[in-house]
Tab-separated table of C-alpha atoms in Angstrom:
chain	number	residue	atom	x	y	z
A	10	UNK	CA	15.458	-112.020	18.711
A	11	UNK	CA	18.939	-111.409	17.319
A	12	UNK	CA	18.605	-114.228	14.752
A	13	UNK	CA	15.830	-112.187	13.313
A	14	UNK	CA	18.146	-109.425	12.140
A	15	UNK	CA	20.652	-109.453	9.362
A	16	UNK	CA	23.835	-107.512	9.985
A	17	UNK	CA	26.110	-106.417	7.162
A	18	UNK	CA	29.199	-104.281	7.744
A	19	UNK	CA	31.867	-102.430	5.607
A	20	UNK	CA	34.921	-100.879	7.138
A	21	UNK	CA	36.454	-97.759	5.568
A	22	UNK	CA	39.218	-96.619	7.835
A	23	UNK	CA	37.883	-94.572	10.752
A	24	UNK	CA	34.462	-94.411	9.279
A	25	UNK	CA	32.402	-97.688	9.279
A	26	UNK	CA	29.165	-98.316	7.517
A	27	UNK	CA	26.707	-101.137	8.594
A	28	UNK	CA	23.219	-101.882	7.640
A	29	UNK	CA	20.668	-104.084	9.427
A	30	UNK	CA	17.450	-105.641	8.151
A	31	UNK	CA	14.887	-105.465	10.944
A	32	UNK	CA	12.233	-108.177	10.491
A	33	UNK	CA	9.622	-106.043	12.286
A	34	UNK	CA	9.532	-102.536	13.725
A	35	UNK	CA	12.142	-99.782	14.426
A	36	UNK	CA	11.094	-97.515	17.345
A	37	UNK	CA	12.907	-94.207	17.591
A	38	UNK	CA	13.155	-93.057	21.196
A	39	UNK	CA	13.486	-94.911	24.432
A	40	UNK	CA	11.412	-92.612	26.537
A	41	UNK	CA	8.089	-93.582	28.139
A	42	UNK	CA	6.216	-93.602	24.809
A	43	UNK	CA	8.896	-95.867	23.103
A	44	UNK	CA	9.091	-98.174	26.036
A	45	UNK	CA	5.241	-98.516	26.171
A	46	UNK	CA	5.088	-99.290	22.483
A	47	UNK	CA	7.998	-101.813	22.648
A	48	UNK	CA	6.117	-103.724	25.490
A	49	UNK	CA	2.854	-103.885	23.532
A	50	UNK	CA	4.726	-105.109	20.459
A	51	UNK	CA	6.323	-107.820	22.637
A	52	UNK	CA	2.967	-108.922	23.722
A	53	UNK	CA	1.983	-109.095	20.022
A	54	UNK	CA	5.125	-111.187	19.234
A	55	UNK	CA	6.439	-108.481	16.765
A	56	UNK	CA	10.234	-108.113	16.621
A	57	UNK	CA	11.490	-104.534	17.216
A	58	UNK	CA	14.663	-102.462	17.635
A	59	UNK	CA	14.598	-99.299	19.849
A	60	UNK	CA	17.021	-96.553	18.961
A	61	UNK	CA	18.000	-93.897	21.585
A	62	UNK	CA	20.393	-91.030	21.072
A	63	UNK	CA	21.169	-90.787	24.864
A	64	UNK	CA	23.018	-93.437	26.869
A	65	UNK	CA	19.949	-94.285	29.050
A	66	UNK	CA	16.249	-94.709	28.850
A	67	UNK	CA	13.960	-91.766	29.651
A	68	UNK	CA	16.769	-89.302	29.277
A	69	UNK	CA	14.354	-86.246	29.496
A	70	UNK	CA	13.395	-87.608	32.969
A	71	UNK	CA	16.891	-88.613	34.017
A	72	UNK	CA	18.952	-85.660	32.816
A	73	UNK	CA	16.724	-82.742	32.100
A	74	UNK	CA	14.433	-82.419	35.133
A	75	UNK	CA	14.605	-80.793	38.517
A	76	UNK	CA	15.178	-82.805	41.675
A	77	UNK	CA	11.815	-82.253	43.359
A	78	UNK	CA	9.843	-83.168	40.348
A	79	UNK	CA	6.701	-85.389	40.828
A	80	UNK	CA	4.230	-86.613	38.340
A	81	UNK	CA	1.637	-83.847	37.840
A	82	UNK	CA	-1.203	-86.496	37.605
A	83	UNK	CA	-2.155	-89.337	39.887
A	84	UNK	CA	-0.316	-92.542	39.192
A	85	UNK	CA	-3.432	-94.408	37.889
A	86	UNK	CA	-3.353	-91.978	34.854
A	87	UNK	CA	0.353	-92.494	34.253
A	88	UNK	CA	0.999	-96.303	34.433
A	89	UNK	CA	1.725	-98.065	31.235
A	90	UNK	CA	0.010	-101.112	29.682
A	91	UNK	CA	0.524	-104.443	31.308
A	92	UNK	CA	2.236	-103.191	34.411
A	93	UNK	CA	0.935	-101.005	37.323
A	94	UNK	CA	2.944	-98.906	39.711
A	95	UNK	CA	3.919	-100.582	42.927
A	96	UNK	CA	1.142	-100.282	45.534
A	97	UNK	CA	3.506	-98.615	48.007
A	98	UNK	CA	4.212	-95.711	45.712
A	99	UNK	CA	2.532	-92.527	46.635
A	100	UNK	CA	-0.424	-90.988	44.624
A	101	UNK	CA	1.986	-88.714	42.877
A	102	UNK	CA	5.259	-90.680	42.483
A	103	UNK	CA	8.627	-88.823	42.565
A	104	UNK	CA	10.957	-88.453	39.705
A	105	UNK	CA	13.180	-91.171	41.139
A	106	UNK	CA	10.218	-93.513	41.723
A	107	UNK	CA	9.044	-92.997	38.201
A	108	UNK	CA	12.500	-93.665	36.699
A	109	UNK	CA	12.686	-96.856	38.842
A	110	UNK	CA	9.196	-97.841	37.416
A	111	UNK	CA	10.493	-97.268	33.783
A	112	UNK	CA	13.611	-99.326	34.463
A	113	UNK	CA	11.664	-102.156	35.899
A	114	UNK	CA	9.149	-101.949	33.016
A	115	UNK	CA	12.044	-102.221	30.351
A	116	UNK	CA	13.488	-105.108	32.258
A	117	UNK	CA	10.196	-106.876	32.705
A	118	UNK	CA	9.482	-106.802	28.908
A	119	UNK	CA	13.061	-107.456	27.722
A	120	UNK	CA	13.562	-104.017	26.200
A	121	UNK	CA	17.240	-103.438	25.436
A	122	UNK	CA	17.519	-100.154	23.396
A	123	UNK	CA	20.575	-99.404	21.194
A	124	UNK	CA	21.936	-96.346	23.013
A	125	UNK	CA	24.073	-93.469	21.705
A	126	UNK	CA	22.464	-93.873	18.168
A	127	UNK	CA	21.434	-90.525	16.811
A	128	UNK	CA	18.957	-90.706	13.848
A	129	UNK	CA	20.102	-88.576	10.984
A	130	UNK	CA	17.572	-89.472	8.378
A	131	UNK	CA	14.478	-91.630	7.925
A	132	UNK	CA	12.683	-91.977	4.650
A	133	UNK	CA	10.223	-94.450	3.059
A	134	UNK	CA	11.347	-96.360	-0.071
A	135	UNK	CA	8.131	-96.817	-2.010
A	136	UNK	CA	9.776	-99.176	-4.411
A	137	UNK	CA	10.570	-101.788	-1.763
A	138	UNK	CA	7.973	-100.742	0.733
A	139	UNK	CA	10.435	-100.433	3.622
A	140	UNK	CA	11.695	-97.669	5.790
A	141	UNK	CA	15.413	-96.709	5.764
A	142	UNK	CA	16.702	-95.180	8.962
A	143	UNK	CA	20.279	-93.832	9.201
A	144	UNK	CA	21.952	-93.260	12.496
A	145	UNK	CA	25.465	-92.276	13.612
A	146	UNK	CA	27.342	-93.468	16.668
A	147	UNK	CA	30.530	-91.661	17.677
A	148	UNK	CA	33.104	-93.134	20.013
A	149	UNK	CA	36.193	-91.130	20.327
A	150	UNK	CA	37.716	-90.506	16.889
A	151	UNK	CA	35.592	-93.399	15.340
A	152	UNK	CA	32.288	-92.857	13.792
A	153	UNK	CA	29.928	-95.700	12.741
A	154	UNK	CA	26.979	-95.081	10.359
A	155	UNK	CA	24.200	-97.570	10.668
A	156	UNK	CA	21.300	-98.000	8.374
A	157	UNK	CA	18.215	-99.906	9.594
A	158	UNK	CA	15.771	-101.116	7.033
A	159	UNK	CA	12.416	-102.047	8.359
A	160	UNK	CA	8.760	-102.578	7.581
A	161	UNK	CA	7.218	-100.413	10.211
A	162	UNK	CA	8.661	-97.160	11.820
A	163	UNK	CA	7.341	-95.759	15.123
A	164	UNK	CA	8.342	-92.247	16.044
A	165	UNK	CA	8.519	-91.977	19.719
A	166	UNK	CA	10.655	-88.915	20.130
A	167	UNK	CA	7.804	-86.921	21.706
A	168	UNK	CA	6.841	-83.388	22.079
A	169	UNK	CA	9.871	-82.449	24.173
A	170	UNK	CA	12.861	-83.465	22.060
A	171	UNK	CA	14.527	-80.079	21.950
A	172	UNK	CA	14.433	-77.076	24.283
A	173	UNK	CA	12.754	-73.815	23.175
A	174	UNK	CA	14.902	-70.639	23.710
A	175	UNK	CA	12.847	-67.579	22.863
A	176	UNK	CA	14.384	-64.522	21.039
A	177	UNK	CA	14.098	-61.766	23.730
A	178	UNK	CA	15.571	-58.385	23.069
A	179	UNK	CA	18.772	-57.826	24.984
A	180	UNK	CA	19.017	-61.332	26.345
A	181	UNK	CA	22.651	-61.652	25.253
A	182	UNK	CA	23.430	-58.376	26.958
A	183	UNK	CA	22.062	-59.390	30.429
A	184	UNK	CA	25.502	-60.601	31.663
A	185	UNK	CA	24.095	-62.904	34.407
A	186	UNK	CA	23.590	-66.587	34.348
A	187	UNK	CA	20.856	-67.900	31.984
A	188	UNK	CA	19.699	-71.469	32.174
A	189	UNK	CA	16.798	-73.440	30.699
A	190	UNK	CA	14.450	-75.229	33.032
A	191	UNK	CA	15.794	-78.533	31.604
A	192	UNK	CA	19.188	-77.758	33.210
A	193	UNK	CA	17.676	-76.608	36.447
A	194	UNK	CA	18.067	-79.204	39.284
A	195	UNK	CA	17.621	-77.370	42.582
A	196	UNK	CA	17.398	-73.865	44.050
A	197	UNK	CA	19.922	-74.686	46.782
A	198	UNK	CA	22.791	-72.759	45.118
A	199	UNK	CA	20.657	-69.798	44.410
A	200	UNK	CA	19.908	-68.830	47.989
A	201	UNK	CA	19.384	-65.080	48.244
A	202	UNK	CA	19.430	-64.537	44.474
A	203	UNK	CA	16.823	-62.713	42.597
A	204	UNK	CA	15.641	-64.988	39.817
A	205	UNK	CA	13.393	-64.294	36.815
A	206	UNK	CA	11.425	-67.298	35.729
A	207	UNK	CA	10.196	-66.954	32.254
A	208	UNK	CA	7.092	-69.042	31.729
A	209	UNK	CA	4.173	-70.072	33.929
A	210	UNK	CA	3.432	-73.559	32.981
A	211	UNK	CA	4.029	-76.559	35.243
A	212	UNK	CA	7.822	-76.122	34.991
A	213	UNK	CA	7.707	-72.339	35.625
A	214	UNK	CA	5.546	-72.891	38.740
A	215	UNK	CA	7.564	-75.746	40.064
A	216	UNK	CA	10.829	-73.907	39.609
A	217	UNK	CA	9.522	-70.783	41.220
A	218	UNK	CA	8.261	-72.819	44.252
A	219	UNK	CA	11.583	-74.606	44.537
A	220	UNK	CA	13.470	-71.335	44.428
A	221	UNK	CA	11.196	-69.924	47.161
A	222	UNK	CA	11.704	-72.921	49.332
A	223	UNK	CA	15.474	-72.327	49.032
A	224	UNK	CA	15.240	-68.668	50.126
A	225	UNK	CA	15.676	-67.119	46.597
A	226	UNK	CA	13.483	-64.386	45.387
A	227	UNK	CA	11.640	-65.575	42.290
A	228	UNK	CA	9.673	-63.389	39.903
A	229	UNK	CA	7.607	-65.374	37.357
A	230	UNK	CA	6.609	-63.747	33.995
A	231	UNK	CA	2.980	-64.288	33.298
A	232	UNK	CA	1.580	-63.018	29.927
A	233	UNK	CA	-2.034	-63.816	30.961
A	234	UNK	CA	-4.173	-65.271	33.734
A	235	UNK	CA	-3.428	-68.845	34.646
A	236	UNK	CA	-5.798	-71.754	35.041
A	237	UNK	CA	-4.891	-73.098	38.504
A	238	UNK	CA	-6.264	-76.126	40.414
A	239	UNK	CA	-4.721	-77.910	43.373
A	240	UNK	CA	-3.749	-81.572	42.830
A	241	UNK	CA	-6.234	-82.662	45.508
A	242	UNK	CA	-9.349	-81.418	47.224
A	243	UNK	CA	-10.442	-83.093	50.407
A	244	UNK	CA	-7.933	-85.927	49.589
A	245	UNK	CA	-9.531	-86.450	46.118
A	246	UNK	CA	-7.605	-86.034	42.870
A	247	UNK	CA	-8.798	-82.921	40.829
A	248	UNK	CA	-7.569	-84.349	37.528
A	249	UNK	CA	-11.038	-85.218	36.064
A	250	UNK	CA	-12.526	-82.047	37.557
A	251	UNK	CA	-9.931	-80.086	35.715
A	252	UNK	CA	-11.439	-81.126	32.365
A	253	UNK	CA	-14.805	-79.810	33.471
A	254	UNK	CA	-13.581	-76.473	34.659
A	255	UNK	CA	-13.930	-73.546	32.194
A	256	UNK	CA	-13.064	-70.806	34.533
A	257	UNK	CA	-9.744	-68.810	34.325
A	258	UNK	CA	-8.700	-68.008	37.882
A	259	UNK	CA	-6.963	-64.718	38.687
A	260	UNK	CA	-3.135	-64.736	38.935
A	261	UNK	CA	-3.171	-63.808	42.585
A	262	UNK	CA	-4.406	-67.322	43.463
A	263	UNK	CA	-1.181	-68.714	42.195
A	264	UNK	CA	0.709	-67.231	45.043
A	265	UNK	CA	-1.933	-68.489	47.543
A	266	UNK	CA	-1.809	-72.077	46.300
A	267	UNK	CA	1.982	-72.249	45.956
A	268	UNK	CA	2.248	-70.658	49.609
A	269	UNK	CA	5.399	-68.833	48.821
A	270	UNK	CA	6.679	-65.306	48.235
A	271	UNK	CA	6.645	-65.455	44.444
A	272	UNK	CA	6.140	-62.313	42.414
A	273	UNK	CA	4.114	-62.321	39.261
A	274	UNK	CA	5.253	-59.817	36.672
A	275	UNK	CA	4.041	-58.881	33.182
A	276	UNK	CA	5.631	-59.544	29.791
A	277	UNK	CA	9.203	-58.750	29.188
A	278	UNK	CA	10.075	-55.762	26.964
A	279	UNK	CA	13.874	-56.110	26.961
A	280	UNK	CA	16.869	-57.141	29.061
A	281	UNK	CA	19.762	-54.831	30.038
A	282	UNK	CA	22.915	-55.400	32.126
A	283	UNK	CA	21.630	-57.049	35.251
A	284	UNK	CA	18.119	-55.828	34.729
A	285	UNK	CA	14.870	-56.709	32.963
A	286	UNK	CA	12.450	-54.140	31.647
A	287	UNK	CA	8.778	-55.077	31.610
A	288	UNK	CA	6.112	-53.878	29.164
A	289	UNK	CA	4.617	-51.738	31.903
A	290	UNK	CA	7.907	-49.774	32.198
A	291	UNK	CA	9.010	-51.353	35.399
A	292	UNK	CA	12.706	-52.335	35.775
A	293	UNK	CA	13.818	-55.121	38.025
A	294	UNK	CA	17.373	-56.079	39.176
A	295	UNK	CA	17.976	-59.779	38.678
A	296	UNK	CA	20.907	-62.161	39.138
A	297	UNK	CA	19.628	-65.182	37.227
A	298	UNK	CA	17.195	-66.123	34.342
A	299	UNK	CA	15.454	-69.451	34.232
A	300	UNK	CA	13.786	-70.115	30.818
A	301	UNK	CA	10.769	-72.302	31.535
A	302	UNK	CA	9.780	-71.884	27.924
A	303	UNK	CA	9.129	-75.403	26.980
A	304	UNK	CA	10.230	-77.747	24.233
A	305	UNK	CA	9.607	-78.777	20.713
A	306	UNK	CA	9.492	-81.677	18.415
A	307	UNK	CA	12.634	-82.440	16.351
A	308	UNK	CA	10.855	-84.742	13.801
A	309	UNK	CA	11.237	-82.376	10.904
A	310	UNK	CA	14.989	-82.400	11.337
A	311	UNK	CA	15.318	-86.037	10.331
A	312	UNK	CA	12.084	-87.516	8.916
A	313	UNK	CA	11.518	-87.146	5.122
A	314	UNK	CA	7.744	-87.164	5.152
A	315	UNK	CA	5.255	-84.456	4.492
A	316	UNK	CA	1.815	-86.087	4.748
A	317	UNK	CA	1.465	-87.323	8.203
A	318	UNK	CA	3.600	-84.903	10.200
A	319	UNK	CA	3.169	-81.052	10.083
A	320	UNK	CA	6.092	-78.564	9.814
A	321	UNK	CA	6.131	-78.194	13.632
A	322	UNK	CA	6.781	-81.852	14.023
A	323	UNK	CA	3.310	-83.077	15.208
A	324	UNK	CA	0.803	-85.344	13.454
A	325	UNK	CA	-1.706	-83.328	11.450
A	326	UNK	CA	-4.628	-85.425	12.462
A	327	UNK	CA	-6.217	-84.543	15.775
A	328	UNK	CA	-6.572	-86.992	18.756
A	329	UNK	CA	-7.557	-89.740	18.718
A	330	UNK	CA	-6.454	-90.258	15.051
A	331	UNK	CA	-2.847	-88.963	15.129
A	332	UNK	CA	-1.154	-92.211	15.748
A	333	UNK	CA	-1.133	-93.841	12.274
A	334	UNK	CA	0.257	-92.576	8.937
A	335	UNK	CA	0.873	-94.289	5.646
A	336	UNK	CA	3.381	-96.949	4.579
A	337	UNK	CA	3.852	-98.308	8.035
A	338	UNK	CA	4.550	-94.933	9.796
A	339	UNK	CA	3.282	-94.444	13.365
A	340	UNK	CA	3.592	-91.778	16.091
A	341	UNK	CA	3.281	-92.269	19.829
A	342	UNK	CA	3.281	-89.566	22.494
A	343	UNK	CA	2.252	-86.578	20.486
A	344	UNK	CA	-1.384	-86.335	21.659
A	345	UNK	CA	-0.709	-83.601	24.361
A	346	UNK	CA	-2.507	-85.824	26.639
A	347	UNK	CA	0.531	-86.982	28.702
A	348	UNK	CA	1.414	-90.489	29.668
A	349	UNK	CA	-2.152	-91.786	29.420
A	350	UNK	CA	-2.371	-90.616	25.848
A	351	UNK	CA	0.973	-92.288	25.046
A	352	UNK	CA	-0.289	-95.558	26.468
A	353	UNK	CA	-3.366	-95.351	24.437
A	354	UNK	CA	-1.243	-94.676	21.273
A	355	UNK	CA	1.115	-97.534	22.203
A	356	UNK	CA	-1.699	-100.136	22.396
A	357	UNK	CA	-3.346	-98.960	19.202
A	358	UNK	CA	-0.046	-99.118	17.294
A	359	UNK	CA	0.935	-102.548	18.608
A	360	UNK	CA	-2.479	-103.944	17.760
A	361	UNK	CA	-2.382	-102.553	14.149
A	362	UNK	CA	1.208	-103.677	13.563
A	363	UNK	CA	0.419	-107.076	15.177
A	364	UNK	CA	-2.415	-107.761	12.829
A	365	UNK	CA	-0.251	-106.815	9.838
A	366	UNK	CA	2.703	-108.870	11.221
A	367	UNK	CA	0.453	-112.016	11.539
A	368	UNK	CA	-1.015	-111.602	8.041
A	369	UNK	CA	2.430	-111.089	6.408
A	370	UNK	CA	3.955	-113.894	8.441
A	371	UNK	CA	1.117	-116.250	7.413
A	372	UNK	CA	1.538	-115.201	3.766
A	373	UNK	CA	5.301	-115.903	3.756
A	374	UNK	CA	4.688	-119.212	5.412
A	375	UNK	CA	2.189	-120.215	2.819
A	376	UNK	CA	4.581	-119.172	0.143
A	377	UNK	CA	7.333	-121.261	1.706
A	378	UNK	CA	5.153	-124.321	2.053
A	379	UNK	CA	4.056	-123.994	-1.656
A	380	UNK	CA	7.688	-123.790	-2.639
A	381	UNK	CA	8.592	-126.852	-0.586
A	382	UNK	CA	5.529	-128.744	-2.038
A	383	UNK	CA	6.532	-127.753	-5.615
A	384	UNK	CA	10.154	-128.884	-5.052
A	385	UNK	CA	8.951	-132.180	-3.594
A	386	UNK	CA	6.755	-132.986	-6.585
A	387	UNK	CA	9.427	-131.789	-9.036
A	388	UNK	CA	11.889	-134.351	-7.526
A	389	UNK	CA	9.524	-137.280	-8.166
């Protein structure tokens, strides 16, 4: 595929500038969504380059998840196009198993991302009809600026590119350790500690359970009742049943389902030195705060485009129409429907780009044949 790209470089001391013409697609992000899209494009015969700011694929999974993490959905809802999970994997694969699956997936489809490339800017050039993507790679004191010029741009940075840290009164005065859930690995070192977990989504519940299993004393901040359903009932997955349930279950059921000594506390009013004050006036002594407060998209930071993406970094069009924009712009993994939604996006995107690729390739070939024919007759 290398011969399909044109490389031009210019050295200027410690700062180097290079640009690459990609005769196909640029995919930004080598997480699950980017890998699925790359594999589908490979099946369509479309050249691509995958750019990744980290030094590995699926950096969120490899570097910003806790050790006991498992897929929250059965594996049949999480596998990617053209490759199933190994048969000996459990119904809910572990973090390590999922990473192994991703690495095998990338190897199987010959996906070799360009690592440590942080996208600074991406904009559409209406005059040429191409996207221009600028990245920077830093190695020691040297910096290299790249510009990729491509016909199609696929945004695969996903919903969880940057951590969300809420502005809570007095948090900077707390004095104890404060970590985001993405930096939490295990509760082993927090044995005997009083921990406040802010957030009651999947991460908040998993962190609270892990802390409990390591003999810590977690208190989970819950602003409203929580919709809770076990993964399995009588050995059967509850994933499809969850979509049919419209009941909001009381918060006490959380403790019963997690089978641990986890306290549920109301919203935070403020932090003080070594304490948290709740909206009901109660004050709790705590040693550690875990912010399970989620993530956000970083697309608005680097993409110059205002029609397809909203200010919060998500496609404006609702599912299932949020995967295609104008001028060759696409988005994968923003459906809020997990890995199955990303797979659906990837297949749609690859099919759409594949059709355009074949049409443009045929048009170029016809033009080349006409030029050869004209040259042949002119020489007679």
